[in-house]
PDB file of C-alpha atoms in Angstrom:
ATOM      1  CA  ARG A   1      11.571 -10.376 -19.328  1.00 49.00           C
ATOM      2  CA  ASN A   2       7.958 -11.194 -20.028  1.00 56.00           C
ATOM      3  CA  LYS A   3       6.850 -13.687 -17.367  1.00 64.00           C
ATOM      4  CA  THR A   4       3.383 -15.124 -17.860  1.00 73.00           C
ATOM      5  CA  MET A   5       0.560 -14.315 -15.507  1.00 78.00           C
ATOM      6  CA  GLU A   6      -2.076 -16.952 -14.975  1.00 88.00           C
ATOM      7  CA  GLU A   7      -3.821 -15.667 -11.859  1.00 90.00           C
ATOM      8  CA  PRO A   8      -4.092 -12.259 -10.174  1.00 88.00           C
ATOM      9  CA  LEU A   9      -1.649 -13.032  -7.366  1.00 91.00           C
ATOM     10  CA  ASP A  10       1.071 -13.642  -9.978  1.00 90.00           C
ATOM     11  CA  LEU A  11       1.299  -9.854 -10.320  1.00 88.00           C
ATOM     12  CA  ILE A  12       2.119  -9.637  -6.612  1.00 92.00           C
ATOM     13  CA  LYS A  13       4.599 -12.518  -6.902  1.00 93.00           C
ATOM     14  CA  LEU A  14       6.520 -10.598  -9.587  1.00 91.00           C
ATOM     15  CA  SER A  15       6.777  -7.657  -7.180  1.00 93.00           C
ATOM     16  CA  ILE A  16       8.606  -9.497  -4.369  1.00 96.00           C
ATOM     17  CA  ASP A  17      11.631  -7.458  -3.213  1.00 96.00           C
ATOM     18  CA  GLU A  18      10.360  -4.472  -5.216  1.00 96.00           C
ATOM     19  CA  ARG A  19       8.809  -1.253  -3.936  1.00 96.00           C
ATOM     20  CA  VAL A  20       5.023  -1.336  -4.182  1.00 97.00           C
ATOM     21  CA  TYR A  21       2.183   1.085  -3.505  1.00 97.00           C
ATOM     22  CA  VAL A  22      -0.618  -0.214  -1.293  1.00 97.00           C
ATOM     23  CA  LYS A  23      -3.860   1.739  -0.879  1.00 97.00           C
ATOM     24  CA  CYS A  24      -5.719   0.783   2.280  1.00 98.00           C
ATOM     25  CA  ARG A  25      -9.098   1.554   3.802  1.00 97.00           C
ATOM     26  CA  ASN A  26      -9.519   4.675   5.953  1.00 94.00           C
ATOM     27  CA  ASP A  27      -7.471   6.909   3.614  1.00 95.00           C
ATOM     28  CA  ARG A  28      -4.177   5.181   4.382  1.00 97.00           C
ATOM     29  CA  GLU A  29      -1.454   4.701   1.778  1.00 97.00           C
ATOM     30  CA  LEU A  30       1.719   2.645   2.058  1.00 97.00           C
ATOM     31  CA  ARG A  31       4.827   2.618  -0.086  1.00 97.00           C
ATOM     32  CA  GLY A  32       7.412  -0.004   0.723  1.00 97.00           C
ATOM     33  CA  ARG A  33       9.441  -3.030  -0.286  1.00 97.00           C
ATOM     34  CA  LEU A  34       7.340  -6.196  -0.509  1.00 98.00           C
ATOM     35  CA  HIS A  35       8.976  -9.002   1.488  1.00 98.00           C
ATOM     36  CA  ALA A  36       6.139 -11.533   1.730  1.00 98.00           C
ATOM     37  CA  TYR A  37       2.424 -12.040   1.063  1.00 97.00           C
ATOM     38  CA  ASP A  38      -0.192 -14.784   1.201  1.00 96.00           C
ATOM     39  CA  GLN A  39      -3.443 -15.639  -0.571  1.00 95.00           C
ATOM     40  CA  HIS A  40      -5.380 -13.301   1.755  1.00 96.00           C
ATOM     41  CA  LEU A  41      -3.101 -10.404   0.703  1.00 96.00           C
ATOM     42  CA  ASN A  42      -1.576 -10.196   4.183  1.00 98.00           C
ATOM     43  CA  MET A  43       1.789  -8.587   3.474  1.00 98.00           C
ATOM     44  CA  VAL A  44       5.096  -7.818   5.115  1.00 98.00           C
ATOM     45  CA  LEU A  45       6.533  -4.521   3.867  1.00 98.00           C
ATOM     46  CA  GLY A  46       9.925  -3.052   4.673  1.00 98.00           C
ATOM     47  CA  GLU A  47      11.239   0.528   4.455  1.00 98.00           C
ATOM     48  CA  VAL A  48       7.645   1.752   4.590  1.00 98.00           C
ATOM     49  CA  GLU A  49       6.354   5.278   4.163  1.00 97.00           C
ATOM     50  CA  GLU A  50       2.807   5.487   5.513  1.00 97.00           C
ATOM     51  CA  THR A  51       0.578   8.427   4.623  1.00 97.00           C
ATOM     52  CA  ILE A  52      -2.721   9.003   6.430  1.00 97.00           C
ATOM     53  CA  THR A  53      -5.120  11.576   5.009  1.00 96.00           C
ATOM     54  CA  ALA A  54      -7.621  13.013   7.471  1.00 94.00           C
ATOM     55  CA  THR A  55     -10.409  15.423   6.603  1.00 91.00           C
ATOM     56  CA  GLU A  56     -11.686  17.669   9.377  1.00 90.00           C
ATOM     57  CA  GLU A  57     -14.204  20.458   9.407  1.00 90.00           C
ATOM     58  CA  ASP A  58     -13.259  23.877  10.745  1.00 89.00           C
ATOM     59  CA  ASP A  59     -15.733  24.665  13.548  1.00 90.00           C
ATOM     60  CA  GLU A  60     -15.889  28.387  12.774  1.00 92.00           C
ATOM     61  CA  THR A  61     -15.899  28.507   8.976  1.00 91.00           C
ATOM     62  CA  GLY A  62     -17.278  25.041   8.164  1.00 91.00           C
ATOM     63  CA  GLU A  63     -14.441  24.589   5.657  1.00 94.00           C
ATOM     64  CA  GLU A  64     -12.975  21.162   5.077  1.00 93.00           C
ATOM     65  CA  ILE A  65      -9.356  20.904   6.155  1.00 93.00           C
ATOM     66  CA  VAL A  66      -7.325  18.087   4.636  1.00 94.00           C
ATOM     67  CA  ALA A  67      -4.365  17.029   6.745  1.00 93.00           C
ATOM     68  CA  LYS A  68      -1.763  14.505   5.586  1.00 96.00           C
ATOM     69  CA  ARG A  69       0.446  12.792   8.146  1.00 96.00           C
ATOM     70  CA  THR A  70       3.434  10.731   7.053  1.00 97.00           C
ATOM     71  CA  ARG A  71       5.632   8.402   9.050  1.00 97.00           C
ATOM     72  CA  SER A  72       8.442   5.996   8.262  1.00 98.00           C
ATOM     73  CA  VAL A  73       8.315   2.421   9.542  1.00 97.00           C
ATOM     74  CA  GLY A  74      11.146  -0.093   9.219  1.00 98.00           C
ATOM     75  CA  MET A  75       8.935  -3.188   8.919  1.00 98.00           C
ATOM     76  CA  LEU A  76       5.153  -3.470   8.783  1.00 97.00           C
ATOM     77  CA  PHE A  77       2.659  -6.332   8.748  1.00 98.00           C
ATOM     78  CA  VAL A  78      -0.377  -5.362   6.668  1.00 98.00           C
ATOM     79  CA  ARG A  79      -3.565  -7.325   7.184  1.00 98.00           C
ATOM     80  CA  GLY A  80      -5.115  -8.250   3.850  1.00 97.00           C
ATOM     81  CA  ASP A  81      -8.672  -7.236   4.669  1.00 97.00           C
ATOM     82  CA  ILE A  82      -7.733  -3.537   4.770  1.00 98.00           C
ATOM     83  CA  VAL A  83      -6.051  -3.618   1.342  1.00 97.00           C
ATOM     84  CA  VAL A  84      -7.956  -1.872  -1.447  1.00 97.00           C
ATOM     85  CA  LEU A  85      -5.299  -1.832  -4.169  1.00 96.00           C
ATOM     86  CA  VAL A  86      -1.726  -2.987  -4.746  1.00 96.00           C
ATOM     87  CA  SER A  87       0.285  -1.346  -7.499  1.00 94.00           C
ATOM     88  CA  PRO A  88       3.507  -2.999  -8.663  1.00 88.00           C
ATOM     89  CA  PRO A  89       6.548  -0.889  -9.456  1.00 79.00           C
ATOM     90  CA  LEU A  90       6.494   1.043 -12.706  1.00 75.00           C
ATOM     91  CA  ARG A  91       8.597  -0.801 -15.229  1.00 66.00           C
ATOM     92  CA  THR A  92       9.853   0.895 -18.360  1.00 61.00           C
ATOM     93  CA  SER A  93      10.846  -1.483 -21.104  1.00 58.00           C
TER      94      SER A  93
END
């Protein structure tokens, strides 16, 4: 099952219809099924779990409070210019 990779986007092509992890700018993470993509890394993801990590400072103590918010989205268009990293599914041979 070893398909050759000639250019970076081939890794994304092999992940079509698979669940991928997408790290975005502004501490946003997406996990979902990759339906489509283009050369700009615009993507359509389905069955998406979006996690947003926000860091706030407690006014009284000055401590950093890390809050994670998660939501489920049926279908999501992801604009390529916010994508930092795309991780294909883990495959065990």
